[in-house]
Structure formats: structure tokens, C-alpha cells
mmCIF file of the C-alpha atoms, coordinates in Angstrom:
data_MODEL
# 
_entry.id   MODEL 
# 
loop_
_atom_site.group_PDB 
_atom_site.id 
_atom_site.type_symbol 
_atom_site.label_atom_id 
_atom_site.label_alt_id 
_atom_site.label_comp_id 
_atom_site.label_asym_id 
_atom_site.label_entity_id 
_atom_site.label_seq_id 
_atom_site.pdbx_PDB_ins_code 
_atom_site.Cartn_x 
_atom_site.Cartn_y 
_atom_site.Cartn_z 
_atom_site.occupancy 
_atom_site.B_iso_or_equiv 
_atom_site.pdbx_formal_charge 
_atom_site.auth_seq_id 
_atom_site.auth_comp_id 
_atom_site.auth_asym_id 
_atom_site.auth_atom_id 
_atom_site.pdbx_PDB_model_num 
ATOM 1   C CA . ILE A 1 1   ? 3.862   7.642   -8.773  1.00 0.00 ? 1   ILE A CA 1 
ATOM 2   C CA . GLU A 1 2   ? 3.529   7.440   -5.258  1.00 0.00 ? 2   GLU A CA 1 
ATOM 3   C CA . ASN A 1 3   ? 2.728   11.096  -4.393  1.00 0.00 ? 3   ASN A CA 1 
ATOM 4   C CA . VAL A 1 4   ? 1.062   12.157  -7.628  1.00 0.00 ? 4   VAL A CA 1 
ATOM 5   C CA . LEU A 1 5   ? -1.570  9.403   -8.172  1.00 0.00 ? 5   LEU A CA 1 
ATOM 6   C CA . ASN A 1 6   ? -1.501  8.293   -4.649  1.00 0.00 ? 6   ASN A CA 1 
ATOM 7   C CA . THR A 1 7   ? -0.652  4.824   -5.320  1.00 0.00 ? 7   THR A CA 1 
ATOM 8   C CA . TYR A 1 8   ? 2.022   2.297   -5.126  1.00 0.00 ? 8   TYR A CA 1 
ATOM 9   C CA . LEU A 1 9   ? 5.136   1.518   -7.657  1.00 0.00 ? 9   LEU A CA 1 
ATOM 10  C CA . GLY A 1 10  ? 3.890   -1.547  -9.518  1.00 0.00 ? 10  GLY A CA 1 
ATOM 11  C CA . ASP A 1 11  ? 0.114   -0.299  -9.487  1.00 0.00 ? 11  ASP A CA 1 
ATOM 12  C CA . SER A 1 12  ? -0.025  -1.085  -13.412 1.00 0.00 ? 12  SER A CA 1 
ATOM 13  C CA . ASN A 1 13  ? -3.847  -0.710  -13.835 1.00 0.00 ? 13  ASN A CA 1 
ATOM 14  C CA . LEU A 1 14  ? -3.721  2.545   -11.426 1.00 0.00 ? 14  LEU A CA 1 
ATOM 15  C CA . ASP A 1 15  ? -6.370  0.951   -8.835  1.00 0.00 ? 15  ASP A CA 1 
ATOM 16  C CA . GLY A 1 16  ? -4.791  2.217   -5.973  1.00 0.00 ? 16  GLY A CA 1 
ATOM 17  C CA . ARG A 1 17  ? -3.123  -1.118  -5.143  1.00 0.00 ? 17  ARG A CA 1 
ATOM 18  C CA . PHE A 1 18  ? -0.278  -2.999  -6.160  1.00 0.00 ? 18  PHE A CA 1 
ATOM 19  C CA . ASP A 1 19  ? -1.542  -6.613  -6.186  1.00 0.00 ? 19  ASP A CA 1 
ATOM 20  C CA . SER A 1 20  ? -1.582  -9.997  -8.286  1.00 0.00 ? 20  SER A CA 1 
ATOM 21  C CA . GLN A 1 21  ? -3.987  -8.372  -10.600 1.00 0.00 ? 21  GLN A CA 1 
ATOM 22  C CA . ASP A 1 22  ? -1.194  -5.838  -11.697 1.00 0.00 ? 22  ASP A CA 1 
ATOM 23  C CA . LEU A 1 23  ? 1.244   -8.856  -12.003 1.00 0.00 ? 23  LEU A CA 1 
ATOM 24  C CA . VAL A 1 24  ? -1.044  -10.761 -14.147 1.00 0.00 ? 24  VAL A CA 1 
ATOM 25  C CA . GLY A 1 25  ? -2.110  -7.968  -16.389 1.00 0.00 ? 25  GLY A CA 1 
ATOM 26  C CA . VAL A 1 26  ? 1.427   -7.049  -17.048 1.00 0.00 ? 26  VAL A CA 1 
ATOM 27  C CA . PHE A 1 27  ? 2.574   -10.659 -17.884 1.00 0.00 ? 27  PHE A CA 1 
ATOM 28  C CA . GLU A 1 28  ? -0.317  -10.849 -20.385 1.00 0.00 ? 28  GLU A CA 1 
ATOM 29  C CA . HIS A 1 29  ? 1.172   -8.346  -22.298 1.00 0.00 ? 29  HIS A CA 1 
ATOM 30  C CA . GLY A 1 30  ? 3.930   -10.481 -23.167 1.00 0.00 ? 30  GLY A CA 1 
ATOM 31  C CA . VAL A 1 31  ? 6.907   -8.004  -22.854 1.00 0.00 ? 31  VAL A CA 1 
ATOM 32  C CA . TYR A 1 32  ? 8.736   -9.452  -20.070 1.00 0.00 ? 32  TYR A CA 1 
ATOM 33  C CA . GLU A 1 33  ? 12.383  -9.817  -21.139 1.00 0.00 ? 33  GLU A CA 1 
ATOM 34  C CA . ASP A 1 34  ? 11.229  -10.004 -24.907 1.00 0.00 ? 34  ASP A CA 1 
ATOM 35  C CA . GLY A 1 35  ? 14.521  -8.565  -26.114 1.00 0.00 ? 35  GLY A CA 1 
ATOM 36  C CA . LEU A 1 36  ? 12.847  -5.984  -27.898 1.00 0.00 ? 36  LEU A CA 1 
ATOM 37  C CA . PRO A 1 37  ? 14.225  -2.638  -26.768 1.00 0.00 ? 37  PRO A CA 1 
ATOM 38  C CA . GLY A 1 38  ? 11.704  0.311   -25.914 1.00 0.00 ? 38  GLY A CA 1 
ATOM 39  C CA . ASN A 1 39  ? 8.567   -1.292  -26.148 1.00 0.00 ? 39  ASN A CA 1 
ATOM 40  C CA . ALA A 1 40  ? 7.010   -1.220  -22.632 1.00 0.00 ? 40  ALA A CA 1 
ATOM 41  C CA . VAL A 1 41  ? 5.097   1.576   -20.569 1.00 0.00 ? 41  VAL A CA 1 
ATOM 42  C CA . TRP A 1 42  ? 3.825   1.630   -16.917 1.00 0.00 ? 42  TRP A CA 1 
ATOM 43  C CA . ALA A 1 43  ? 0.799   -0.607  -17.989 1.00 0.00 ? 43  ALA A CA 1 
ATOM 44  C CA . THR A 1 44  ? 2.904   -3.023  -19.571 1.00 0.00 ? 44  THR A CA 1 
ATOM 45  C CA . GLY A 1 45  ? 5.556   -3.239  -16.614 1.00 0.00 ? 45  GLY A CA 1 
ATOM 46  C CA . ASP A 1 46  ? 8.132   -0.508  -17.594 1.00 0.00 ? 46  ASP A CA 1 
ATOM 47  C CA . TRP A 1 47  ? 7.939   0.497   -13.566 1.00 0.00 ? 47  TRP A CA 1 
ATOM 48  C CA . ASP A 1 48  ? 11.653  2.015   -13.558 1.00 0.00 ? 48  ASP A CA 1 
ATOM 49  C CA . GLY A 1 49  ? 11.165  4.370   -16.502 1.00 0.00 ? 49  GLY A CA 1 
ATOM 50  C CA . ASP A 1 50  ? 13.619  2.383   -18.926 1.00 0.00 ? 50  ASP A CA 1 
ATOM 51  C CA . LEU A 1 51  ? 10.996  1.447   -21.534 1.00 0.00 ? 51  LEU A CA 1 
ATOM 52  C CA . ASP A 1 52  ? 11.513  -2.290  -21.029 1.00 0.00 ? 52  ASP A CA 1 
ATOM 53  C CA . PHE A 1 53  ? 9.681   -4.718  -18.779 1.00 0.00 ? 53  PHE A CA 1 
ATOM 54  C CA . THR A 1 54  ? 12.672  -6.811  -17.160 1.00 0.00 ? 54  THR A CA 1 
ATOM 55  C CA . SER A 1 55  ? 13.699  -8.173  -13.599 1.00 0.00 ? 55  SER A CA 1 
ATOM 56  C CA . GLU A 1 56  ? 14.817  -5.070  -12.782 1.00 0.00 ? 56  GLU A CA 1 
ATOM 57  C CA . ASP A 1 57  ? 11.397  -3.649  -12.944 1.00 0.00 ? 57  ASP A CA 1 
ATOM 58  C CA . MET A 1 58  ? 10.349  -6.460  -10.633 1.00 0.00 ? 58  MET A CA 1 
ATOM 59  C CA . VAL A 1 59  ? 13.034  -6.136  -8.079  1.00 0.00 ? 59  VAL A CA 1 
ATOM 60  C CA . ALA A 1 60  ? 12.357  -2.165  -7.944  1.00 0.00 ? 60  ALA A CA 1 
ATOM 61  C CA . VAL A 1 61  ? 8.644   -3.147  -7.131  1.00 0.00 ? 61  VAL A CA 1 
ATOM 62  C CA . PHE A 1 62  ? 9.067   -5.672  -4.466  1.00 0.00 ? 62  PHE A CA 1 
ATOM 63  C CA . ILE A 1 63  ? 12.036  -3.274  -2.825  1.00 0.00 ? 63  ILE A CA 1 
ATOM 64  C CA . ALA A 1 64  ? 9.551   -0.519  -2.532  1.00 0.00 ? 64  ALA A CA 1 
ATOM 65  C CA . GLY A 1 65  ? 7.203   -2.735  -0.399  1.00 0.00 ? 65  GLY A CA 1 
ATOM 66  C CA . GLY A 1 66  ? 3.793   -1.867  -1.809  1.00 0.00 ? 66  GLY A CA 1 
ATOM 67  C CA . TYR A 1 67  ? 2.904   -5.278  -2.898  1.00 0.00 ? 67  TYR A CA 1 
ATOM 68  C CA . GLY A 1 68  ? -0.195  -6.503  -1.050  1.00 0.00 ? 68  GLY A CA 1 
ATOM 69  C CA . ALA A 1 69  ? -0.406  -3.221  1.297   1.00 0.00 ? 69  ALA A CA 1 
ATOM 70  C CA . LYS A 1 70  ? -3.527  -1.718  2.225   1.00 0.00 ? 70  LYS A CA 1 
ATOM 71  C CA . PRO A 1 71  ? -4.740  0.978   -0.575  1.00 0.00 ? 71  PRO A CA 1 
ATOM 72  C CA . ARG A 1 72  ? -3.913  4.382   0.415   1.00 0.00 ? 72  ARG A CA 1 
ATOM 73  C CA . PRO A 1 73  ? -6.978  6.549   1.485   1.00 0.00 ? 73  PRO A CA 1 
ATOM 74  C CA . ALA A 1 74  ? -8.482  8.591   -1.310  1.00 0.00 ? 74  ALA A CA 1 
ATOM 75  C CA . SER A 1 75  ? -7.792  12.531  -1.260  1.00 0.00 ? 75  SER A CA 1 
ATOM 76  C CA . ARG A 1 76  ? -11.366 12.827  -0.995  1.00 0.00 ? 76  ARG A CA 1 
ATOM 77  C CA . GLY A 1 77  ? -11.753 11.010  2.287   1.00 0.00 ? 77  GLY A CA 1 
ATOM 78  C CA . VAL A 1 78  ? -13.256 7.985   0.948   1.00 0.00 ? 78  VAL A CA 1 
ATOM 79  C CA . ALA A 1 79  ? -11.244 4.758   1.726   1.00 0.00 ? 79  ALA A CA 1 
ATOM 80  C CA . ALA A 1 80  ? -11.268 1.668   -0.826  1.00 0.00 ? 80  ALA A CA 1 
ATOM 81  C CA . VAL A 1 81  ? -11.783 -1.948  0.215   1.00 0.00 ? 81  VAL A CA 1 
ATOM 82  C CA . PRO A 1 82  ? -8.920  -3.945  -0.080  1.00 0.00 ? 82  PRO A CA 1 
ATOM 83  C CA . GLU A 1 83  ? -9.035  -7.236  -2.018  1.00 0.00 ? 83  GLU A CA 1 
ATOM 84  C CA . PRO A 1 84  ? -8.106  -10.429 -0.684  1.00 0.00 ? 84  PRO A CA 1 
ATOM 85  C CA . SER A 1 85  ? -4.724  -11.430 -1.247  1.00 0.00 ? 85  SER A CA 1 
ATOM 86  C CA . SER A 1 86  ? -4.225  -13.942 -3.949  1.00 0.00 ? 86  SER A CA 1 
ATOM 87  C CA . LEU A 1 87  ? -0.794  -15.947 -3.917  1.00 0.00 ? 87  LEU A CA 1 
ATOM 88  C CA . THR A 1 88  ? -2.205  -18.462 -6.215  1.00 0.00 ? 88  THR A CA 1 
ATOM 89  C CA . LEU A 1 89  ? -2.721  -15.825 -9.131  1.00 0.00 ? 89  LEU A CA 1 
ATOM 90  C CA . LEU A 1 90  ? 0.967   -14.803 -8.527  1.00 0.00 ? 90  LEU A CA 1 
ATOM 91  C CA . VAL A 1 91  ? 1.969   -18.193 -8.895  1.00 0.00 ? 91  VAL A CA 1 
ATOM 92  C CA . LEU A 1 92  ? 0.182   -18.775 -11.962 1.00 0.00 ? 92  LEU A CA 1 
ATOM 93  C CA . ALA A 1 93  ? 1.529   -15.774 -13.476 1.00 0.00 ? 93  ALA A CA 1 
ATOM 94  C CA . LEU A 1 94  ? 4.959   -16.574 -12.659 1.00 0.00 ? 94  LEU A CA 1 
ATOM 95  C CA . LEU A 1 95  ? 4.091   -20.178 -14.318 1.00 0.00 ? 95  LEU A CA 1 
ATOM 96  C CA . LEU A 1 96  ? 2.734   -18.549 -17.103 1.00 0.00 ? 96  LEU A CA 1 
ATOM 97  C CA . CYS A 1 97  ? 5.762   -16.563 -17.815 1.00 0.00 ? 97  CYS A CA 1 
ATOM 98  C CA . ALA A 1 98  ? 8.195   -19.329 -17.719 1.00 0.00 ? 98  ALA A CA 1 
ATOM 99  C CA . LYS A 1 99  ? 6.009   -21.091 -20.078 1.00 0.00 ? 99  LYS A CA 1 
ATOM 100 C CA . HIS A 1 100 ? 6.120   -18.205 -22.565 1.00 0.00 ? 100 HIS A CA 1 
ATOM 101 C CA . ARG A 1 101 ? 9.938   -17.954 -22.117 1.00 0.00 ? 101 ARG A CA 1 
ATOM 102 C CA . ARG A 1 102 ? 10.168  -21.391 -23.427 1.00 0.00 ? 102 ARG A CA 1 
# 
């Protein structure tokens, strides 16, 4: 993903950066640790290729270090404008996930 699509591990919407939009987007799908095997894809949080969105996916993307990083330069020489980081959206997404699991 990083070399082929010029983006970061965890960039579920493929906009060139891994940020809170990606996390909110994958949690909205509701497949995080849902107990149903094989029902996740890249856009729904399966970032390690096992077809499930679990804590292993979350650990893998944060270890990769792309969260909040500047977008990679486009191959055509056009640089994307980074969006401001939003820790608030991340916390909101995690709280929503915790509420969903109850």
C-alpha cells in the first residue's frame, strides 16, 4: 500500500494520509471485533490482511508510524494540503466504539 498507492498503512479512504477521518470511517462500519470472521476489507479496517478488523490492525497501523504524518508528495509533483490533526475526533471515535461494544 505504501509504495503502490503512495499512502500510509491505515489510510482507509485512500486520501494520502492516515488521520482521524480514517479511524472514524472504519468505526462507522461497525465491524471492529464483531466476532464475525472474514467480514472486513481495507476500507472497513482490515489493515493486516486477515479479513477481520481487530486490535491487531490498530496496533499494526500505529507501529507503522503514519498517523498524523504529512501527506506524501504526489507522483506528479503536486503536494496535498494537510488537514489539521483532530485528537477530539479520535477520542470521539474510540468512545463510540466502546459504547457500541456494550
